Amino acid sequence: MSSDGSIVGHPRFHDLTKLLDKAVSKLLLRPTPSDVTLDSICVLLLYAQWMPCSKEDDEDENDERQSTYHEPKAKSRYNEISAWVVLGLAERYSVLLGLEQSATSLFKHPNKVPTIEDVKRLRVWYNLLTCNFNLMLTSGLPASIDPGPSVQVACRFVSHELMQSPADLRVRGLVELVGIVHLAMSSSGDKSGRQLQPSCLERLNSDLDDWEK
């Protein structure tokens, strides 16, 4: 916060951004087996959803504007292709970890008791799943995850004592919405979700009404 009370960015925000970029680029270009962790997936999910701003000057360090001082302007670097690529990398890491299988298997059988770590893994997986489909709907880019197994255990997910927070109920609702949209897309043969046949759209609207109730 500045002296006049206005909110300003961290004084070393751009230096911190460069460190973040370096860490993410290592996950993409020079990963090692020790990098394949749940924390790495969380980093990629955060990066895909909240990409940092950069200075306009960063795009061209030799620009003639550098000859005179001026206050650099922040510019969002977010774009849908970039987010799609980063989410794809997070999905690859999840495959190596067997995240979907291990996260959902314990919720398929009522006699198995999930641990706090199991719940954490499922939350991360559901975050990846819903982000993937949200990006597909907003951008038209293809989704690459079959939500079927995850949707099947969504109800049991919030019935467990470890998952009673409002955020968990919201996650369950989002996962169910993913299942509804995926079913409509599968029925119409449309992988973008933007060209549904009238009969599929009617079924989608009906399912959304039921979900809302």
XYZ file of C-alpha atoms in Angstrom:
213
model
C 0.000 0.000 0.000
C 1.350 3.410 -0.943
C 1.627 6.471 1.300
C -1.688 7.825 0.035
C -3.478 4.603 0.947
C -3.864 3.227 -2.578
C -3.068 -0.398 -3.281
C 0.039 -0.976 -5.369
C 1.914 -4.049 -6.539
C 4.785 -5.656 -4.701
C 7.958 -3.589 -5.368
C 9.706 -6.672 -6.740
C 6.692 -8.182 -8.455
C 8.411 -8.521 -11.831
C 11.495 -10.113 -10.260
C 9.261 -12.635 -8.538
C 7.462 -13.248 -11.837
C 10.769 -14.103 -13.488
C 11.494 -16.629 -10.742
C 8.045 -18.160 -11.275
C 8.617 -18.325 -15.032
C 11.930 -20.063 -14.446
C 10.329 -22.635 -12.149
C 7.475 -23.354 -14.577
C 9.835 -23.589 -17.552
C 11.854 -26.193 -15.646
C 8.710 -28.285 -15.209
C 8.169 -28.075 -18.959
C 11.688 -28.217 -20.428
C 13.899 -29.930 -17.852
C 11.740 -32.037 -15.573
C 13.145 -34.858 -13.456
C 11.284 -37.700 -11.729
C 11.465 -35.732 -8.471
C 9.459 -32.931 -10.121
C 6.461 -35.188 -10.736
C 4.562 -34.343 -7.565
C 1.140 -33.136 -6.474
C 2.685 -29.770 -5.619
C 3.958 -29.380 -9.183
C 0.447 -29.960 -10.505
C -0.866 -27.323 -8.099
C 1.752 -24.841 -9.352
C 0.713 -25.468 -12.963
C -2.972 -25.094 -12.104
C -2.324 -21.777 -10.388
C -0.199 -20.602 -13.291
C -2.836 -21.542 -15.881
C -5.617 -19.729 -14.029
C -3.753 -16.661 -12.752
C -0.897 -15.943 -15.123
C 1.125 -12.971 -13.860
C 1.293 -9.650 -15.633
C 4.449 -8.548 -17.388
C 5.867 -5.140 -18.215
C 5.366 -3.871 -21.750
C 9.132 -3.327 -21.816
C 9.722 -7.073 -21.400
C 8.441 -7.691 -24.916
C 11.208 -5.666 -26.514
C 14.151 -4.769 -24.317
C 15.788 -2.902 -27.228
C 12.806 -0.662 -27.846
C 13.800 2.961 -28.307
C 11.445 3.863 -25.503
C 14.093 2.547 -23.136
C 16.202 5.641 -23.833
C 13.934 7.781 -21.664
C 12.515 6.752 -18.341
C 8.846 6.051 -18.149
C 6.674 4.100 -15.762
C 6.304 0.613 -17.259
C 2.737 -0.510 -17.735
C 1.535 -3.905 -16.607
C 0.141 -6.098 -19.372
C -1.726 -9.353 -18.984
C 0.030 -12.194 -20.709
C -2.920 -14.572 -20.403
C -4.126 -16.267 -23.564
C -6.204 -19.378 -24.075
C -3.585 -21.349 -25.999
C -1.059 -20.793 -23.227
C -3.529 -21.880 -20.547
C -4.453 -24.940 -22.632
C -0.778 -25.938 -22.936
C -0.100 -25.494 -19.212
C -3.206 -27.497 -18.266
C -2.069 -30.179 -20.708
C 1.256 -30.378 -18.889
C -0.553 -30.657 -15.554
C -2.612 -33.492 -17.028
C 0.565 -35.308 -18.155
C 1.965 -35.046 -14.642
C -1.314 -36.374 -13.233
C -1.074 -39.388 -15.554
C 2.442 -40.136 -14.307
C 1.173 -39.941 -10.735
C -1.929 -42.020 -11.469
C -3.837 -39.163 -9.875
C -7.293 -39.857 -11.268
C -7.240 -43.566 -10.467
C -5.871 -43.189 -6.954
C -8.042 -40.181 -6.160
C -11.341 -41.729 -7.245
C -10.851 -45.415 -6.415
C -11.242 -44.960 -2.658
C -14.588 -43.245 -3.177
C -16.071 -46.052 -5.245
C -16.363 -48.406 -2.276
C -18.220 -47.311 0.869
C -16.163 -49.630 3.084
C -12.904 -47.817 2.278
C -11.998 -44.779 4.369
C -10.230 -41.963 2.499
C -7.404 -40.145 4.266
C -6.741 -36.415 4.291
C -4.111 -36.985 1.588
C -6.664 -38.862 -0.555
C -9.063 -35.940 -0.233
C -6.329 -33.483 -1.205
C -5.484 -35.499 -4.312
C -9.134 -35.662 -5.374
C -9.572 -31.910 -4.890
C -6.562 -31.267 -7.109
C -7.819 -33.684 -9.739
C -11.298 -32.126 -9.732
C -9.717 -28.679 -10.093
C -7.817 -29.871 -13.165
C -10.925 -31.528 -14.602
C -13.192 -28.495 -14.221
C -10.544 -26.035 -15.472
C -10.016 -28.217 -18.538
C -13.714 -28.186 -19.448
C -14.222 -24.520 -18.609
C -11.422 -23.612 -20.999
C -12.952 -25.855 -23.653
C -16.282 -24.020 -23.391
C -14.803 -20.513 -23.424
C -12.210 -21.080 -26.137
C -13.513 -23.893 -28.340
C -10.268 -25.788 -27.793
C -10.738 -29.535 -27.252
C -10.936 -31.046 -23.797
C -8.691 -34.048 -23.278
C -10.090 -35.628 -20.117
C -12.929 -38.139 -19.890
C -14.885 -36.960 -16.823
C -16.958 -40.142 -16.485
C -15.094 -41.859 -13.594
C -14.829 -38.620 -11.650
C -18.484 -37.696 -12.073
C -19.516 -41.117 -10.749
C -17.940 -40.473 -7.341
C -18.870 -36.788 -7.036
C -21.846 -37.459 -4.743
C -19.803 -39.630 -2.401
C -17.079 -36.997 -2.409
C -19.137 -34.520 -0.374
C -20.833 -37.119 1.822
C -17.556 -37.849 3.638
C -16.839 -36.069 6.926
C -13.562 -34.661 5.564
C -15.382 -32.828 2.783
C -18.129 -30.733 4.307
C -16.933 -27.218 3.456
C -18.942 -24.942 1.101
C -16.000 -25.108 -1.302
C -16.382 -28.893 -1.550
C -20.082 -28.542 -2.343
C -19.153 -26.074 -5.072
C -16.599 -28.527 -6.477
C -19.209 -31.276 -6.565
C -21.596 -28.983 -8.435
C -18.933 -28.047 -10.991
C -18.005 -31.683 -11.579
C -21.660 -32.588 -12.116
C -21.953 -29.735 -14.632
C -18.924 -31.119 -16.467
C -20.676 -34.485 -16.657
C -23.861 -32.915 -18.047
C -21.992 -30.960 -20.727
C -19.829 -33.951 -21.645
C -22.918 -36.128 -22.099
C -24.482 -33.557 -24.419
C -21.282 -33.258 -26.421
C -20.915 -37.030 -26.707
C -24.501 -37.416 -27.875
C -24.085 -34.796 -30.597
C -20.562 -35.723 -31.653
C -19.475 -32.122 -31.053
C -16.116 -31.860 -29.276
C -16.265 -28.092 -28.860
C -19.647 -27.864 -27.135
C -20.686 -25.069 -29.532
C -22.728 -26.861 -32.187
C -25.210 -29.025 -30.325
C -28.078 -30.582 -32.226
C -31.564 -29.399 -31.169
C -32.406 -32.717 -29.493
C -29.122 -32.667 -27.534
C -29.678 -29.045 -26.543
C -33.162 -29.906 -25.283
C -31.724 -32.759 -23.206
C -28.975 -30.460 -21.919
C -31.498 -27.840 -20.805
C -33.543 -30.501 -19.029
C -30.482 -31.870 -17.242
C -29.441 -28.351 -16.200
C -32.931 -27.767 -14.758
C -32.637 -30.977 -12.739
C -29.145 -30.002 -11.575
C -30.369 -26.596 -10.432
C -33.158 -28.184 -8.382
